[in-house]
mmCIF file of C-alpha atoms in Angstrom:
data_model
loop_
_atom_site.group_PDB
_atom_site.id
_atom_site.type_symbol
_atom_site.label_atom_id
_atom_site.label_comp_id
_atom_site.label_asym_id
_atom_site.label_seq_id
_atom_site.Cartn_x
_atom_site.Cartn_y
_atom_site.Cartn_z
ATOM 1 C CA MET A 26 -50.010 168.593 -140.937
ATOM 2 C CA SER A 27 -47.399 171.248 -140.128
ATOM 3 C CA ASP A 28 -47.794 173.813 -137.332
ATOM 4 C CA ASP A 29 -47.600 176.527 -139.966
ATOM 5 C CA ILE A 30 -50.738 175.320 -141.799
ATOM 6 C CA ASN A 31 -52.560 174.943 -138.495
ATOM 7 C CA GLN A 32 -51.642 178.471 -137.431
ATOM 8 C CA ARG A 33 -52.732 179.990 -140.720
ATOM 9 C CA HIS A 34 -55.960 178.027 -140.527
ATOM 10 C CA ARG A 35 -56.532 179.338 -137.025
ATOM 11 C CA ALA A 36 -55.906 182.960 -138.043
ATOM 12 C CA ARG A 37 -58.259 182.626 -141.022
ATOM 13 C CA MET A 38 -60.949 181.067 -138.866
ATOM 14 C CA GLU A 39 -60.573 183.807 -136.244
ATOM 15 C CA ARG A 40 -61.193 186.472 -138.875
ATOM 16 C CA LYS A 41 -64.149 184.457 -140.204
ATOM 17 C CA LYS A 42 -65.593 184.134 -136.706
ATOM 18 C CA ALA A 43 -65.304 187.891 -136.089
ATOM 19 C CA ILE A 44 -67.169 188.658 -139.317
ATOM 20 C CA ILE A 45 -69.896 186.102 -138.659
ATOM 21 C CA ASP A 46 -70.317 187.206 -135.031
ATOM 22 C CA ALA A 47 -70.750 190.833 -136.142
ATOM 23 C CA LYS A 48 -73.356 189.822 -138.707
ATOM 24 C CA ILE A 49 -75.255 187.793 -136.122
ATOM 25 C CA ALA A 50 -75.220 190.740 -133.702
ATOM 26 C CA ALA A 51 -76.606 193.022 -136.419
ATOM 27 C CA ALA A 52 -79.381 190.594 -137.381
ATOM 28 C CA ASP A 53 -81.594 190.787 -134.318
ATOM 29 C CA LYS A 54 -85.145 191.071 -135.655
ATOM 30 C CA GLU A 55 -87.407 188.151 -134.741
ATOM 31 C CA ILE A 56 -90.395 188.081 -137.010
ATOM 32 C CA GLY A 57 -92.338 185.628 -139.137
ATOM 33 C CA ILE A 58 -90.776 185.311 -142.568
ATOM 34 C CA ILE A 59 -91.892 184.176 -146.010
ATOM 35 C CA ILE A 60 -89.577 181.654 -147.628
ATOM 36 C CA VAL A 61 -89.898 180.730 -151.302
ATOM 37 C CA ASN A 62 -88.244 177.657 -152.848
ATOM 38 C CA THR A 63 -88.379 177.802 -156.618
ATOM 39 C CA GLY A 64 -86.394 176.702 -159.719
ATOM 40 C CA ASN A 65 -86.340 173.504 -161.764
ATOM 41 C CA GLY A 66 -84.059 171.501 -159.488
ATOM 42 C CA LYS A 67 -84.780 169.040 -156.709
ATOM 43 C CA GLY A 68 -85.331 169.834 -153.049
ATOM 44 C CA LYS A 69 -88.054 172.492 -153.106
ATOM 45 C CA SER A 70 -90.731 170.381 -151.402
ATOM 46 C CA SER A 71 -88.381 168.196 -149.396
ATOM 47 C CA SER A 72 -86.789 171.342 -147.955
ATOM 48 C CA GLY A 73 -90.264 172.595 -146.998
ATOM 49 C CA PHE A 74 -90.961 169.343 -145.153
ATOM 50 C CA GLY A 75 -87.517 169.425 -143.569
ATOM 51 C CA MET A 76 -88.415 172.862 -142.226
ATOM 52 C CA ALA A 77 -91.695 171.441 -140.938
ATOM 53 C CA ILE A 78 -89.889 168.902 -138.746
ATOM 54 C CA ARG A 79 -87.355 171.552 -137.729
ATOM 55 C CA ALA A 80 -90.239 173.661 -136.425
ATOM 56 C CA MET A 81 -91.871 170.628 -134.795
ATOM 57 C CA GLY A 82 -88.584 169.906 -133.024
ATOM 58 C CA HIS A 83 -88.879 173.347 -131.426
ATOM 59 C CA GLY A 84 -92.468 172.607 -130.308
ATOM 60 C CA MET A 85 -94.129 174.703 -132.999
ATOM 61 C CA LYS A 86 -97.372 173.620 -134.640
ATOM 62 C CA VAL A 87 -97.318 173.246 -138.415
ATOM 63 C CA GLY A 88 -99.969 173.455 -141.143
ATOM 64 C CA VAL A 89 -99.454 172.003 -144.622
ATOM 65 C CA VAL A 90 -101.499 172.474 -147.766
ATOM 66 C CA GLN A 91 -100.382 170.530 -150.813
ATOM 67 C CA PHE A 92 -101.483 172.227 -154.006
ATOM 68 C CA ILE A 93 -101.424 170.225 -157.274
ATOM 69 C CA LYS A 94 -99.912 167.091 -155.733
ATOM 70 C CA GLY A 95 -102.004 164.567 -153.935
ATOM 71 C CA ALA A 96 -103.273 161.728 -156.147
ATOM 72 C CA MET A 97 -100.400 159.545 -154.972
ATOM 73 C CA GLN A 98 -99.589 159.645 -151.272
ATOM 74 C CA THR A 99 -95.980 160.676 -150.765
ATOM 75 C CA GLY A 100 -93.634 159.316 -148.137
ATOM 76 C CA GLU A 101 -93.521 162.633 -146.280
ATOM 77 C CA GLU A 102 -97.320 162.750 -146.115
ATOM 78 C CA LYS A 103 -97.498 159.165 -144.806
ATOM 79 C CA PHE A 104 -94.900 159.951 -142.186
ATOM 80 C CA LEU A 105 -96.254 163.340 -141.083
ATOM 81 C CA ARG A 106 -99.845 162.130 -140.781
ATOM 82 C CA ARG A 107 -98.665 160.101 -137.774
ATOM 83 C CA PHE A 108 -98.547 163.358 -135.743
ATOM 84 C CA PRO A 109 -101.988 164.964 -136.065
ATOM 85 C CA GLU A 110 -101.488 166.934 -132.829
ATOM 86 C CA GLU A 111 -98.365 168.590 -134.206
ATOM 87 C CA ILE A 112 -99.002 168.948 -137.915
ATOM 88 C CA SER A 113 -102.211 169.402 -139.848
ATOM 89 C CA PHE A 114 -101.990 168.050 -143.392
ATOM 90 C CA HIS A 115 -104.283 168.900 -146.308
ATOM 91 C CA ALA A 116 -103.866 167.728 -149.898
ATOM 92 C CA MET A 117 -105.743 169.175 -152.847
ATOM 93 C CA GLY A 118 -106.062 165.557 -153.857
ATOM 94 C CA GLU A 119 -106.184 165.637 -157.638
ATOM 95 C CA GLY A 120 -102.716 164.741 -158.826
ATOM 96 C CA TYR A 121 -100.753 166.785 -161.292
ATOM 97 C CA THR A 122 -102.852 168.697 -163.725
ATOM 98 C CA TRP A 123 -101.715 166.660 -166.746
ATOM 99 C CA GLU A 124 -103.311 163.667 -165.063
ATOM 100 C CA THR A 125 -106.680 165.383 -164.704
ATOM 101 C CA GLN A 126 -106.693 167.665 -167.775
ATOM 102 C CA ASN A 127 -109.702 169.577 -166.576
ATOM 103 C CA ARG A 128 -108.954 173.223 -165.930
ATOM 104 C CA GLU A 129 -112.263 174.139 -164.326
ATOM 105 C CA ARG A 130 -112.012 171.298 -161.858
ATOM 106 C CA ASP A 131 -108.385 172.245 -161.068
ATOM 107 C CA ILE A 132 -109.430 175.831 -160.369
ATOM 108 C CA GLU A 133 -112.241 174.712 -158.087
ATOM 109 C CA LYS A 134 -109.901 172.404 -156.145
ATOM 110 C CA ALA A 135 -107.235 175.106 -155.876
ATOM 111 C CA GLN A 136 -109.771 177.592 -154.503
ATOM 112 C CA LEU A 137 -110.901 175.062 -151.888
ATOM 113 C CA ALA A 138 -107.264 174.426 -150.953
ATOM 114 C CA TRP A 139 -106.731 178.185 -150.556
ATOM 115 C CA GLU A 140 -109.716 178.343 -148.180
ATOM 116 C CA GLN A 141 -107.866 175.831 -145.988
ATOM 117 C CA ALA A 142 -104.665 177.836 -146.398
ATOM 118 C CA LYS A 143 -106.475 180.942 -145.106
ATOM 119 C CA ARG A 144 -107.606 179.073 -141.990
ATOM 120 C CA PHE A 145 -103.937 178.366 -141.195
ATOM 121 C CA LEU A 146 -103.006 181.985 -141.978
ATOM 122 C CA ALA A 147 -105.654 183.167 -139.498
ATOM 123 C CA ASP A 148 -104.403 180.970 -136.651
ATOM 124 C CA PRO A 149 -101.574 182.407 -134.504
ATOM 125 C CA ALA A 150 -101.154 178.989 -132.836
ATOM 126 C CA ILE A 151 -99.657 177.719 -136.128
ATOM 127 C CA GLY A 152 -95.967 178.666 -136.124
ATOM 128 C CA LEU A 153 -95.113 177.493 -139.629
ATOM 129 C CA VAL A 154 -97.228 176.857 -142.692
ATOM 130 C CA VAL A 155 -96.035 175.019 -145.796
ATOM 131 C CA PHE A 156 -97.833 175.715 -149.073
ATOM 132 C CA ASP A 157 -96.387 172.994 -151.226
ATOM 133 C CA GLU A 158 -96.506 173.609 -155.006
ATOM 134 C CA LEU A 159 -98.481 176.817 -154.547
ATOM 135 C CA ASN A 160 -96.303 178.398 -157.256
ATOM 136 C CA ILE A 161 -97.722 175.959 -159.816
ATOM 137 C CA ALA A 162 -101.286 176.936 -158.896
ATOM 138 C CA LEU A 163 -100.282 180.593 -159.345
ATOM 139 C CA LYS A 164 -98.456 179.917 -162.617
ATOM 140 C CA TYR A 165 -101.550 178.281 -164.138
ATOM 141 C CA ARG A 166 -103.668 181.126 -162.661
ATOM 142 C CA TYR A 167 -105.785 178.729 -160.650
ATOM 143 C CA LEU A 168 -105.372 181.345 -157.900
ATOM 144 C CA ASP A 169 -104.989 185.101 -158.147
ATOM 145 C CA VAL A 170 -101.540 186.221 -157.013
ATOM 146 C CA GLU A 171 -102.847 189.506 -155.534
ATOM 147 C CA VAL A 172 -105.414 187.684 -153.399
ATOM 148 C CA VAL A 173 -102.768 185.232 -152.215
ATOM 149 C CA ILE A 174 -100.307 188.025 -151.349
ATOM 150 C CA ASN A 175 -102.933 189.986 -149.408
ATOM 151 C CA ASP A 176 -103.808 186.928 -147.351
ATOM 152 C CA LEU A 177 -100.116 186.163 -146.735
ATOM 153 C CA LEU A 178 -99.378 189.694 -145.534
ATOM 154 C CA ALA A 179 -102.389 189.686 -143.178
ATOM 155 C CA ARG A 180 -101.111 186.635 -141.226
ATOM 156 C CA PRO A 181 -99.979 186.706 -137.555
ATOM 157 C CA SER A 182 -96.669 188.567 -137.253
ATOM 158 C CA MET A 183 -94.656 185.636 -135.862
ATOM 159 C CA GLN A 184 -95.918 183.034 -138.314
ATOM 160 C CA HIS A 185 -93.458 181.638 -140.887
ATOM 161 C CA VAL A 186 -94.558 180.555 -144.357
ATOM 162 C CA VAL A 187 -92.754 178.276 -146.806
ATOM 163 C CA ILE A 188 -93.962 178.305 -150.410
ATOM 164 C CA THR A 189 -92.615 175.830 -152.972
ATOM 165 C CA GLY A 190 -92.862 175.111 -156.685
ATOM 166 C CA ARG A 191 -91.132 176.079 -159.910
ATOM 167 C CA GLY A 192 -91.942 179.404 -161.543
ATOM 168 C CA ALA A 193 -92.586 181.597 -158.478
ATOM 169 C CA PRO A 194 -94.263 184.781 -159.771
ATOM 170 C CA PRO A 195 -92.218 188.022 -159.478
ATOM 171 C CA GLU A 196 -94.884 189.618 -157.232
ATOM 172 C CA LEU A 197 -94.391 186.810 -154.709
ATOM 173 C CA ILE A 198 -90.580 187.045 -154.880
ATOM 174 C CA GLU A 199 -90.924 190.762 -154.235
ATOM 175 C CA ILE A 200 -92.743 190.316 -150.890
ATOM 176 C CA ALA A 201 -90.772 187.235 -149.758
ATOM 177 C CA ASP A 202 -87.943 187.469 -147.189
ATOM 178 C CA THR A 203 -85.852 184.509 -148.306
ATOM 179 C CA VAL A 204 -85.915 183.146 -151.845
ATOM 180 C CA THR A 205 -83.875 180.192 -153.052
ATOM 181 C CA GLU A 206 -83.648 178.920 -156.573
ATOM 182 C CA MET A 207 -82.954 175.203 -156.812
ATOM 183 C CA ASN A 208 -81.087 174.600 -160.077
ATOM 184 C CA VAL A 209 -80.464 171.273 -161.780
ATOM 185 C CA VAL A 210 -76.806 170.396 -162.211
ATOM 186 C CA LYS A 211 -77.585 166.720 -162.934
ATOM 187 C CA HIS A 212 -80.684 164.571 -162.613
ATOM 188 C CA ALA A 213 -80.787 160.777 -162.259
ATOM 189 C CA PHE A 214 -84.085 160.651 -164.178
ATOM 190 C CA LYS A 215 -82.272 161.741 -167.356
ATOM 191 C CA ALA A 216 -79.916 158.787 -166.973
ATOM 192 C CA GLY A 217 -82.927 156.436 -167.142
ATOM 193 C CA ILE A 218 -83.370 155.973 -163.393
ATOM 194 C CA ALA A 219 -87.014 155.778 -162.250
ATOM 195 C CA ALA A 220 -88.651 158.076 -159.706
ATOM 196 C CA GLN A 221 -88.162 155.921 -156.629
ATOM 197 C CA ALA A 222 -89.848 155.744 -153.238
ATOM 198 C CA GLY A 223 -87.798 157.540 -150.619
ATOM 199 C CA THR A 224 -85.948 159.862 -152.934
ATOM 200 C CA GLU A 225 -88.552 161.250 -155.395
ATOM 201 C CA TRP A 226 -91.890 160.720 -153.593
ATOM 202 C CA MET B 211 -113.398 181.188 -168.146
ATOM 203 C CA SER B 212 -114.366 180.558 -171.792
ATOM 204 C CA ASP B 213 -114.665 177.095 -173.308
ATOM 205 C CA ASP B 214 -111.946 178.042 -175.748
ATOM 206 C CA ILE B 215 -109.360 178.617 -173.017
ATOM 207 C CA ASN B 216 -110.390 175.388 -171.323
ATOM 208 C CA GLN B 217 -110.057 173.419 -174.562
ATOM 209 C CA ARG B 218 -106.643 174.867 -175.329
ATOM 210 C CA HIS B 219 -105.546 174.106 -171.771
ATOM 211 C CA ARG B 220 -106.771 170.524 -172.180
ATOM 212 C CA ALA B 221 -104.924 170.049 -175.486
ATOM 213 C CA ARG B 222 -101.712 171.475 -174.000
ATOM 214 C CA MET B 223 -101.998 169.251 -170.939
ATOM 215 C CA GLU B 224 -102.644 166.163 -173.104
ATOM 216 C CA ARG B 225 -99.403 166.800 -175.004
ATOM 217 C CA LYS B 226 -97.581 167.374 -171.716
ATOM 218 C CA LYS B 227 -98.953 164.140 -170.275
ATOM 219 C CA ALA B 228 -97.869 162.161 -173.368
ATOM 220 C CA ILE B 229 -94.302 163.503 -173.061
ATOM 221 C CA ILE B 230 -94.112 162.868 -169.313
ATOM 222 C CA ASP B 231 -95.596 159.365 -169.639
ATOM 223 C CA ALA B 232 -93.015 158.467 -172.298
ATOM 224 C CA LYS B 233 -90.185 159.743 -170.084
ATOM 225 C CA ILE B 234 -91.479 157.747 -167.120
ATOM 226 C CA ALA B 235 -91.687 154.581 -169.257
ATOM 227 C CA ALA B 236 -88.084 155.082 -170.401
ATOM 228 C CA ALA B 237 -86.779 155.665 -166.860
ATOM 229 C CA ASP B 238 -87.165 152.192 -165.394
ATOM 230 C CA LYS B 239 -83.911 151.532 -163.520
ATOM 231 C CA GLU B 240 -84.325 151.075 -159.771
ATOM 232 C CA ILE B 241 -81.016 151.564 -158.052
ATOM 233 C CA GLY B 242 -79.550 153.404 -155.110
ATOM 234 C CA ILE B 243 -78.580 156.931 -156.103
ATOM 235 C CA ILE B 244 -76.233 159.611 -154.798
ATOM 236 C CA ILE B 245 -77.869 163.014 -154.390
ATOM 237 C CA VAL B 246 -75.786 166.140 -153.763
ATOM 238 C CA ASN B 247 -77.287 169.425 -152.519
ATOM 239 C CA THR B 248 -74.786 172.254 -152.844
ATOM 240 C CA GLY B 249 -74.650 176.037 -153.456
ATOM 241 C CA ASN B 250 -74.839 179.058 -151.158
ATOM 242 C CA GLY B 251 -78.634 179.175 -150.823
ATOM 243 C CA LYS B 252 -80.980 177.739 -148.227
ATOM 244 C CA GLY B 253 -82.552 174.302 -148.224
ATOM 245 C CA LYS B 254 -79.564 171.972 -148.612
ATOM 246 C CA SER B 255 -79.835 170.353 -145.174
ATOM 247 C CA SER B 256 -83.585 170.780 -144.766
ATOM 248 C CA SER B 257 -84.090 169.007 -148.098
ATOM 249 C CA GLY B 258 -81.877 166.155 -146.854
ATOM 250 C CA PHE B 259 -84.018 165.820 -143.729
ATOM 251 C CA GLY B 260 -87.188 166.094 -145.800
ATOM 252 C CA MET B 261 -85.892 163.151 -147.815
ATOM 253 C CA ALA B 262 -85.212 161.296 -144.568
ATOM 254 C CA ILE B 263 -88.877 161.485 -143.516
ATOM 255 C CA ARG B 264 -89.957 160.677 -147.081
ATOM 256 C CA ALA B 265 -87.954 157.442 -146.842
ATOM 257 C CA MET B 266 -89.270 156.757 -143.318
ATOM 258 C CA GLY B 267 -92.811 157.175 -144.669
ATOM 259 C CA HIS B 268 -92.059 154.289 -147.027
ATOM 260 C CA GLY B 269 -90.780 152.151 -144.153
ATOM 261 C CA MET B 270 -87.090 152.577 -144.964
ATOM 262 C CA LYS B 271 -84.468 152.876 -142.254
ATOM 263 C CA VAL B 272 -82.328 156.013 -142.295
ATOM 264 C CA GLY B 273 -78.851 156.862 -141.020
ATOM 265 C CA VAL B 274 -77.674 160.441 -140.482
ATOM 266 C CA VAL B 275 -74.191 161.788 -139.843
ATOM 267 C CA GLN B 276 -73.897 165.514 -139.249
ATOM 268 C CA PHE B 277 -70.452 166.765 -140.167
ATOM 269 C CA ILE B 278 -69.367 170.217 -138.909
ATOM 270 C CA LYS B 279 -72.706 171.053 -137.272
ATOM 271 C CA GLY B 280 -73.594 169.796 -133.866
ATOM 272 C CA ALA B 281 -72.675 172.203 -131.053
ATOM 273 C CA MET B 282 -76.225 173.540 -131.046
ATOM 274 C CA GLN B 283 -79.002 170.963 -131.291
ATOM 275 C CA THR B 284 -81.176 171.733 -134.294
ATOM 276 C CA GLY B 285 -84.936 171.332 -134.467
ATOM 277 C CA GLU B 286 -84.688 168.475 -136.971
ATOM 278 C CA GLU B 287 -82.272 166.604 -134.708
ATOM 279 C CA LYS B 288 -84.565 167.053 -131.682
ATOM 280 C CA PHE B 289 -87.521 165.829 -133.700
ATOM 281 C CA LEU B 290 -85.813 162.889 -135.419
ATOM 282 C CA ARG B 291 -84.214 161.556 -132.231
ATOM 283 C CA ARG B 292 -87.748 160.625 -131.136
ATOM 284 C CA PHE B 293 -87.647 157.687 -133.583
ATOM 285 C CA PRO B 294 -84.503 155.703 -132.740
ATOM 286 C CA GLU B 295 -85.930 152.522 -134.313
ATOM 287 C CA GLU B 296 -86.358 154.272 -137.661
ATOM 288 C CA ILE B 297 -83.493 156.726 -137.847
ATOM 289 C CA SER B 298 -80.023 156.621 -136.368
ATOM 290 C CA PHE B 299 -78.588 160.073 -135.729
ATOM 291 C CA HIS B 300 -74.908 160.951 -135.216
ATOM 292 C CA ALA B 301 -73.483 164.457 -134.845
ATOM 293 C CA MET B 302 -69.788 165.287 -135.052
ATOM 294 C CA GLY B 303 -70.563 167.516 -132.113
ATOM 295 C CA GLU B 304 -68.128 170.404 -132.418
ATOM 296 C CA GLY B 305 -70.048 173.255 -133.960
ATOM 297 C CA TYR B 306 -68.828 175.195 -136.945
ATOM 298 C CA THR B 307 -65.122 175.315 -137.313
ATOM 299 C CA TRP B 308 -64.908 179.066 -136.692
ATOM 300 C CA GLU B 309 -66.265 178.351 -133.229
ATOM 301 C CA THR B 310 -63.547 175.803 -132.454
ATOM 302 C CA GLN B 311 -60.612 177.201 -134.461
ATOM 303 C CA ASN B 312 -58.562 174.088 -134.030
ATOM 304 C CA ARG B 313 -57.800 172.324 -137.279
ATOM 305 C CA GLU B 314 -56.242 169.186 -135.813
ATOM 306 C CA ARG B 315 -59.193 168.596 -133.565
ATOM 307 C CA ASP B 316 -61.617 169.184 -136.480
ATOM 308 C CA ILE B 317 -59.760 166.616 -138.585
ATOM 309 C CA GLU B 318 -59.854 164.064 -135.777
ATOM 310 C CA LYS B 319 -63.610 164.600 -135.275
ATOM 311 C CA ALA B 320 -64.307 164.404 -139.001
ATOM 312 C CA GLN B 321 -62.390 161.117 -139.263
ATOM 313 C CA LEU B 322 -64.411 159.672 -136.387
ATOM 314 C CA ALA B 323 -67.620 160.842 -138.056
ATOM 315 C CA TRP B 324 -66.528 159.134 -141.285
ATOM 316 C CA GLU B 325 -65.999 155.878 -139.388
ATOM 317 C CA GLN B 326 -69.682 156.078 -138.386
ATOM 318 C CA ALA B 327 -70.606 156.962 -141.971
ATOM 319 C CA LYS B 328 -68.830 153.802 -143.165
ATOM 320 C CA ARG B 329 -70.880 151.679 -140.763
ATOM 321 C CA PHE B 330 -74.053 152.997 -142.424
ATOM 322 C CA LEU B 331 -72.552 152.450 -145.882
ATOM 323 C CA ALA B 332 -71.843 148.806 -144.972
ATOM 324 C CA ASP B 333 -75.392 148.088 -143.787
ATOM 325 C CA PRO B 334 -77.907 147.055 -146.478
ATOM 326 C CA ALA B 335 -80.759 147.446 -143.942
ATOM 327 C CA ILE B 336 -80.246 151.228 -144.153
ATOM 328 C CA GLY B 337 -82.201 152.456 -147.180
ATOM 329 C CA LEU B 338 -81.103 156.084 -147.068
ATOM 330 C CA VAL B 339 -78.124 157.818 -145.505
ATOM 331 C CA VAL B 340 -77.794 161.567 -145.049
ATOM 332 C CA PHE B 341 -74.297 163.032 -144.759
ATOM 333 C CA ASP B 342 -75.124 166.552 -143.696
ATOM 334 C CA GLU B 343 -72.421 169.179 -144.412
ATOM 335 C CA LEU B 344 -70.019 166.534 -145.658
ATOM 336 C CA ASN B 345 -69.019 168.929 -148.465
ATOM 337 C CA ILE B 346 -67.615 171.363 -145.883
ATOM 338 C CA ALA B 347 -65.446 168.631 -144.362
ATOM 339 C CA LEU B 348 -64.176 167.837 -147.874
ATOM 340 C CA LYS B 349 -63.629 171.500 -148.737
ATOM 341 C CA TYR B 350 -61.426 172.020 -145.660
ATOM 342 C CA ARG B 351 -59.691 168.697 -146.467
ATOM 343 C CA TYR B 352 -60.651 167.212 -143.131
ATOM 344 C CA LEU B 353 -61.447 164.123 -145.197
ATOM 345 C CA ASP B 354 -59.852 162.833 -148.385
ATOM 346 C CA VAL B 355 -62.289 162.999 -151.297
ATOM 347 C CA GLU B 356 -60.884 159.836 -152.927
ATOM 348 C CA VAL B 357 -61.363 157.812 -149.744
ATOM 349 C CA VAL B 358 -64.914 159.131 -149.382
ATOM 350 C CA ILE B 359 -65.784 158.332 -153.018
ATOM 351 C CA ASN B 360 -64.401 154.799 -152.773
ATOM 352 C CA ASP B 361 -66.480 154.133 -149.674
ATOM 353 C CA LEU B 362 -69.598 155.632 -151.318
ATOM 354 C CA LEU B 363 -69.229 153.488 -154.441
ATOM 355 C CA ALA B 364 -68.756 150.323 -152.375
ATOM 356 C CA ARG B 365 -72.147 150.685 -150.632
ATOM 357 C CA PRO B 366 -75.125 148.276 -151.070
ATOM 358 C CA SER B 367 -76.620 148.702 -154.574
ATOM 359 C CA MET B 368 -80.090 149.782 -153.419
ATOM 360 C CA GLN B 369 -78.912 152.304 -150.790
ATOM 361 C CA HIS B 370 -79.535 156.014 -151.427
ATOM 362 C CA VAL B 371 -77.161 158.703 -150.173
ATOM 363 C CA VAL B 372 -77.836 162.417 -149.715
ATOM 364 C CA ILE B 373 -74.801 164.687 -149.285
ATOM 365 C CA THR B 374 -75.199 168.354 -148.385
ATOM 366 C CA GLY B 375 -73.066 171.449 -147.983
ATOM 367 C CA ARG B 376 -71.746 174.313 -150.054
ATOM 368 C CA GLY B 377 -68.729 173.794 -152.285
ATOM 369 C CA ALA B 378 -69.235 170.172 -153.353
ATOM 370 C CA PRO B 379 -65.932 169.049 -154.902
ATOM 371 C CA PRO B 380 -65.993 168.304 -158.675
ATOM 372 C CA GLU B 381 -64.930 164.682 -158.082
ATOM 373 C CA LEU B 382 -68.075 164.141 -156.009
ATOM 374 C CA ILE B 383 -70.320 165.874 -158.555
ATOM 375 C CA GLU B 384 -68.807 163.600 -161.211
ATOM 376 C CA ILE B 385 -69.919 160.378 -159.466
ATOM 377 C CA ALA B 386 -73.280 161.706 -158.186
ATOM 378 C CA ASP B 387 -76.576 160.861 -159.909
ATOM 379 C CA THR B 388 -78.565 163.966 -158.981
ATOM 380 C CA VAL B 389 -76.948 167.298 -158.153
ATOM 381 C CA THR B 390 -78.839 170.434 -157.214
ATOM 382 C CA GLU B 391 -77.364 173.849 -156.648
ATOM 383 C CA MET B 392 -79.329 175.961 -154.189
ATOM 384 C CA ASN B 393 -78.787 179.610 -155.137
ATOM 385 C CA VAL B 394 -79.620 182.671 -153.064
ATOM 386 C CA VAL B 395 -82.117 185.023 -154.672
ATOM 387 C CA LYS B 396 -82.801 186.825 -151.379
ATOM 388 C CA HIS B 397 -81.947 186.139 -147.756
ATOM 389 C CA ALA B 398 -83.814 187.434 -144.701
ATOM 390 C CA PHE B 399 -80.548 187.530 -142.715
ATOM 391 C CA LYS B 400 -79.257 190.344 -144.943
ATOM 392 C CA ALA B 401 -82.351 192.378 -144.067
ATOM 393 C CA GLY B 402 -81.355 192.189 -140.385
ATOM 394 C CA ILE B 403 -83.592 189.285 -139.445
ATOM 395 C CA ALA B 404 -82.030 186.858 -136.961
ATOM 396 C CA ALA B 405 -81.537 183.131 -137.523
ATOM 397 C CA GLN B 406 -84.719 181.890 -135.887
ATOM 398 C CA ALA B 407 -85.802 178.552 -134.440
ATOM 399 C CA GLY B 408 -87.952 176.650 -136.913
ATOM 400 C CA THR B 409 -86.661 178.272 -140.058
ATOM 401 C CA GLU B 410 -82.872 178.417 -139.713
ATOM 402 C CA TRP B 411 -82.045 175.749 -137.106
#
């Protein structure tokens, strides 16, 4: 590697550092935020659980409600249930809706899950809540988006919320602080590879 | 909710279930896969760590190498270091390159980190490896993409690999099984909100 390349690299990195430092200085608000992970790609839920352990690493308490999912216990649930003092875990417990095929029952279960969600949203001791697959419950209108948004906005000011699932409604995107769309570039499943423990569930 | 809506919902869900069941039956290969999380949005690393605890929940051992990151200890690192029997954690330890601004030193550190990565890739007892921000090290050419790909393809057949970071090189996307692009829809940082413990690090 020539000295010339190293010097140019250094100059470029110095400019980059100056820009980043200025942005960091300007971004000084500390407040609870709403994060939405949507899109058809992978990583929406796993990112939510990654954020859960991130928060736990900083000594924050975490609450999780799993909407839709729950008939099959996932690896993250098995793992996180080992720490009941740090993370409180609730699953709607009915599996995906195409397994149950009973809309009234799904609605009833979703409403019960939202009651638990509201208990987390009322508790300032919970630093981060994860509402996994809530977007699906909203998409199928198992829950009313206006009710959900009102409850979200009434939470303690320092509490963070992560909401996952494809098809986030526009009203939710509107009030969210950070929204990421996970898009599929390639998926192993299409190449005939099964959903495997450790990567898919 | 009228019976009519419920019946139509049931019929739609039955068709959906038939399609999904057929896809699941067709996807029967069990093999270690390479997952790449790229793009400018949030959730690339947190999804990788979410997959780590998913694997740990299924009793798999996990190896992590953090490329680029490491000057500041993140929440997920603090949390995961509590389980040294289940997850082995290595950080390159130099912070982002615009903090160090020394290309030769970055290259040296990245090469050392890849030596550790190769030890994980040679160990069939490790079910999942996470190479966090490896794409950045490839983008800056701290590591040779051909060398990295050869080492990845030579790993034990049942081992899964998650690679994160913006700007995944096309050669890596080509050999990966599942690739997700995380795209920014909105980011709290742009609204003047600081990078906060528990959500950003």
